[in-house]
Short mmCIF file of N, CA and C in Angstrom, two decimals:
data_model
loop_
_atom_site.label_atom_id
_atom_site.label_comp_id
_atom_site.label_asym_id
_atom_site.label_seq_id
_atom_site.Cartn_x
_atom_site.Cartn_y
_atom_site.Cartn_z
N UNK A 1 207.19 22.41 25.27
CA UNK A 1 205.61 22.79 25.21
C UNK A 1 204.63 21.51 26.50
N UNK A 2 204.11 22.31 26.84
CA UNK A 2 202.89 21.44 27.79
C UNK A 2 201.76 21.81 27.95
N UNK A 3 200.80 21.34 28.34
CA UNK A 3 199.40 21.67 28.49
C UNK A 3 199.26 21.05 29.79
N UNK A 4 198.53 22.17 30.66
CA UNK A 4 198.75 21.35 32.16
C UNK A 4 197.50 22.47 32.74
N UNK A 5 196.99 21.97 33.78
CA UNK A 5 196.01 22.89 34.88
C UNK A 5 196.64 23.71 35.56
N UNK A 6 196.34 25.12 35.25
CA UNK A 6 197.20 25.94 36.07
C UNK A 6 196.29 27.16 36.78
N UNK A 7 196.59 27.22 37.86
CA UNK A 7 195.00 27.90 38.52
C UNK A 7 195.55 29.40 38.59
N UNK A 8 196.69 29.57 38.59
CA UNK A 8 197.70 30.79 39.22
C UNK A 8 198.88 30.97 38.93
N UNK A 9 199.18 32.16 39.06
CA UNK A 9 200.00 32.89 38.43
C UNK A 9 201.66 32.06 39.08
N UNK A 10 201.44 31.45 40.62
CA UNK A 10 202.57 31.06 41.52
C UNK A 10 202.68 29.49 40.96
N UNK A 11 202.03 29.01 39.68
CA UNK A 11 202.16 27.70 39.56
C UNK A 11 203.21 28.01 38.23
N UNK A 12 202.84 29.02 37.56
CA UNK A 12 203.74 29.40 36.65
C UNK A 12 205.36 29.55 36.60
N UNK A 13 205.41 29.89 37.83
CA UNK A 13 206.88 30.09 38.25
C UNK A 13 208.02 29.05 38.06
N UNK A 14 207.73 27.98 37.90
CA UNK A 14 208.63 26.51 37.27
C UNK A 14 209.01 26.90 35.95
N UNK A 15 208.10 27.45 35.32
CA UNK A 15 208.19 27.81 33.73
C UNK A 15 209.17 28.78 33.47
N UNK A 16 209.68 30.03 34.49
CA UNK A 16 210.22 30.62 34.46
C UNK A 16 211.88 30.36 34.26
N UNK A 17 212.24 29.33 34.33
CA UNK A 17 213.67 28.66 34.12
C UNK A 17 213.88 28.98 32.81
N UNK A 18 213.06 28.37 31.98
CA UNK A 18 213.36 28.67 30.49
C UNK A 18 213.23 29.98 29.97
N UNK A 19 212.71 31.24 30.35
CA UNK A 19 212.77 32.29 29.99
C UNK A 19 211.69 32.51 29.47
N UNK A 20 211.62 33.55 27.91
CA UNK A 20 210.32 33.97 27.62
C UNK A 20 209.17 32.83 26.93
N UNK A 21 208.30 32.78 27.53
CA UNK A 21 207.23 31.86 27.18
C UNK A 21 206.08 32.36 26.50
N UNK A 22 205.15 31.65 26.16
CA UNK A 22 203.67 31.91 25.65
C UNK A 22 202.94 31.28 26.44
N UNK A 23 201.90 31.88 26.91
CA UNK A 23 200.93 31.27 27.76
C UNK A 23 199.49 31.56 26.87
N UNK A 24 198.93 30.02 26.83
CA UNK A 24 197.54 30.07 26.28
C UNK A 24 196.38 29.46 27.31
N UNK A 25 195.46 29.97 27.60
CA UNK A 25 194.12 29.41 28.05
C UNK A 25 193.46 29.10 26.93
N UNK A 26 193.18 27.74 26.91
CA UNK A 26 192.42 26.91 26.16
C UNK A 26 190.73 26.91 27.02
N UNK A 27 189.99 26.86 26.05
CA UNK A 27 188.44 26.22 26.31
C UNK A 27 188.28 25.54 27.44
N UNK A 28 188.97 24.50 27.61
CA UNK A 28 188.78 23.56 28.70
C UNK A 28 189.54 23.79 30.03
N UNK A 29 190.17 25.07 30.18
CA UNK A 29 190.64 25.20 31.08
C UNK A 29 192.16 25.04 31.56
N UNK A 30 192.61 24.21 30.31
CA UNK A 30 194.39 23.91 30.63
C UNK A 30 194.87 25.18 30.12
N UNK A 31 196.05 25.40 30.46
CA UNK A 31 196.76 26.28 30.06
C UNK A 31 198.08 25.44 29.28
N UNK A 32 198.16 26.15 27.94
CA UNK A 32 199.33 25.43 27.25
C UNK A 32 200.38 26.58 27.02
N UNK A 33 201.74 26.23 27.48
CA UNK A 33 202.43 26.76 27.68
C UNK A 33 203.63 26.62 26.63
N UNK A 34 204.09 27.70 25.60
CA UNK A 34 204.62 27.46 24.75
C UNK A 34 206.21 28.41 24.64
N UNK A 35 207.18 27.76 24.56
CA UNK A 35 208.77 28.00 24.38
C UNK A 35 209.07 27.78 23.16
N UNK A 36 209.66 28.98 22.56
CA UNK A 36 210.35 29.53 21.83
C UNK A 36 209.43 29.77 20.29
N UNK A 37 210.04 30.21 19.39
CA UNK A 37 209.42 30.15 17.97
C UNK A 37 210.28 29.63 17.02
N UNK A 38 210.17 28.94 16.37
CA UNK A 38 211.23 28.50 15.63
C UNK A 38 210.74 28.17 13.87
N UNK A 39 211.55 28.70 12.95
CA UNK A 39 211.10 28.29 11.89
C UNK A 39 211.02 26.91 11.35
N UNK A 40 212.11 26.49 11.82
CA UNK A 40 211.88 24.79 11.08
C UNK A 40 211.67 23.62 12.44
N UNK A 41 210.89 22.28 11.84
CA UNK A 41 211.16 21.70 12.66
C UNK A 41 212.18 21.14 13.64
N UNK A 42 213.41 21.42 12.61
CA UNK A 42 214.40 20.90 13.24
C UNK A 42 215.30 21.82 14.31
N UNK A 43 214.95 23.01 13.90
CA UNK A 43 215.37 23.97 14.90
C UNK A 43 214.60 23.46 16.35
N UNK A 44 213.27 23.34 16.30
CA UNK A 44 212.65 23.02 17.59
C UNK A 44 212.99 21.69 18.10
N UNK A 45 213.42 20.76 17.25
CA UNK A 45 213.51 19.67 17.88
C UNK A 45 214.97 19.57 18.55
N UNK A 46 216.22 20.67 17.73
CA UNK A 46 217.13 20.60 18.74
C UNK A 46 217.24 21.31 20.27
N UNK A 47 216.12 22.20 20.11
CA UNK A 47 215.86 22.96 21.68
C UNK A 47 215.37 21.94 22.32
N UNK A 48 214.64 20.75 22.25
CA UNK A 48 213.59 20.21 23.25
C UNK A 48 214.71 19.40 24.22
N UNK A 49 215.85 18.77 23.49
CA UNK A 49 216.48 18.35 24.94
C UNK A 49 216.76 19.33 26.25
N UNK A 50 217.05 20.86 25.81
CA UNK A 50 217.44 21.76 26.45
C UNK A 50 216.25 22.03 27.66
N UNK A 51 214.96 21.72 26.99
CA UNK A 51 213.51 21.93 27.80
C UNK A 51 213.28 20.37 28.71
N UNK A 52 213.55 19.45 28.29
CA UNK A 52 213.72 18.24 28.51
C UNK A 52 214.69 18.30 30.07
N UNK A 53 215.75 18.74 29.95
CA UNK A 53 216.79 18.74 30.71
C UNK A 53 216.38 19.62 32.05
N UNK A 54 215.60 20.43 31.72
CA UNK A 54 215.31 21.19 32.80
C UNK A 54 214.24 20.81 33.58
N UNK A 55 213.69 20.08 33.37
CA UNK A 55 212.97 19.23 34.41
C UNK A 55 211.28 18.77 33.75
N UNK A 56 211.21 19.46 32.15
CA UNK A 56 209.94 19.31 31.51
C UNK A 56 210.07 18.16 30.70
N UNK A 57 210.31 16.80 31.41
CA UNK A 57 210.53 15.60 30.85
C UNK A 57 209.25 15.13 29.66
N UNK A 58 207.95 15.47 29.92
CA UNK A 58 206.63 15.56 28.80
C UNK A 58 206.68 16.92 28.03
N UNK A 59 207.65 17.27 27.66
CA UNK A 59 207.74 18.06 26.55
C UNK A 59 207.81 17.45 25.44
N UNK A 60 207.15 18.23 24.26
CA UNK A 60 207.12 17.86 23.09
C UNK A 60 206.97 18.93 21.65
N UNK A 61 207.23 18.72 20.83
CA UNK A 61 207.30 19.67 19.71
C UNK A 61 206.05 19.93 19.15
N UNK A 62 205.00 21.16 18.73
CA UNK A 62 204.20 21.38 18.49
C UNK A 62 204.37 22.46 17.30
N UNK A 63 203.67 22.16 16.59
CA UNK A 63 203.48 23.28 15.12
C UNK A 63 202.11 24.30 14.88
N UNK A 64 202.36 25.56 14.68
CA UNK A 64 201.13 26.54 14.45
C UNK A 64 201.19 26.85 13.11
N UNK A 65 200.19 27.03 12.48
CA UNK A 65 200.12 28.18 11.24
C UNK A 65 199.21 28.85 11.49
N UNK A 66 198.94 30.17 11.47
CA UNK A 66 198.58 31.15 11.55
C UNK A 66 197.49 31.09 12.55
N UNK A 67 198.55 30.66 13.94
CA UNK A 67 197.63 30.68 15.47
C UNK A 67 196.93 29.80 15.37
N UNK A 68 196.85 28.97 14.66
CA UNK A 68 196.24 27.78 14.69
C UNK A 68 197.07 26.27 14.88
N UNK A 69 196.94 25.58 16.00
CA UNK A 69 197.62 24.53 16.04
C UNK A 69 197.47 23.26 14.53
N UNK A 70 198.66 22.86 14.34
CA UNK A 70 198.63 22.09 13.43
C UNK A 70 199.71 20.71 13.94
N UNK A 71 199.37 19.50 13.01
CA UNK A 71 200.24 18.61 13.18
C UNK A 71 201.46 18.93 12.81
N UNK A 72 202.56 17.65 13.32
CA UNK A 72 204.28 18.17 12.95
C UNK A 72 204.16 18.06 11.73
N UNK A 73 203.36 16.93 11.08
CA UNK A 73 203.22 15.95 9.69
C UNK A 73 202.72 17.20 8.65
N UNK A 74 201.68 17.94 9.32
CA UNK A 74 201.38 19.34 8.13
C UNK A 74 202.68 19.92 8.04
N UNK A 75 203.00 20.65 9.07
CA UNK A 75 203.98 21.38 9.01
C UNK A 75 205.27 20.73 8.22
N UNK A 76 205.44 19.68 8.54
CA UNK A 76 206.63 18.99 7.52
C UNK A 76 206.27 19.51 5.79
N UNK A 77 204.83 18.78 5.68
CA UNK A 77 204.39 19.08 4.17
C UNK A 77 204.63 20.69 3.82
N UNK A 78 204.06 21.53 4.45
CA UNK A 78 203.74 22.84 4.22
C UNK A 78 205.31 23.73 4.06
N UNK A 79 206.30 23.30 4.65
CA UNK A 79 207.87 23.57 4.82
C UNK A 79 208.30 22.92 3.36
N UNK A 80 208.00 21.94 3.05
CA UNK A 80 208.40 21.08 1.51
C UNK A 80 207.93 22.23 0.40
N UNK A 81 206.75 22.75 0.58
CA UNK A 81 206.30 23.80 -0.26
C UNK A 81 207.21 24.55 -1.05
#
């Protein structure tokens, strides 16, 4: 996952190496790129090295609940319930 200013589809080309992505344009103009949907933080964390090895060294795991970004700590707490 990354958040960066993207001004056009040509800049999105570098992300195609990852496969299917979800692109969200934020109110501040940043474009958030999400790779994969995982049911657990462990699954997402296992995929993180793949993304980093593809050249996205700043990639990190994010969590969502009902399409709203939450902290990974909140996600862990929800998964324990």
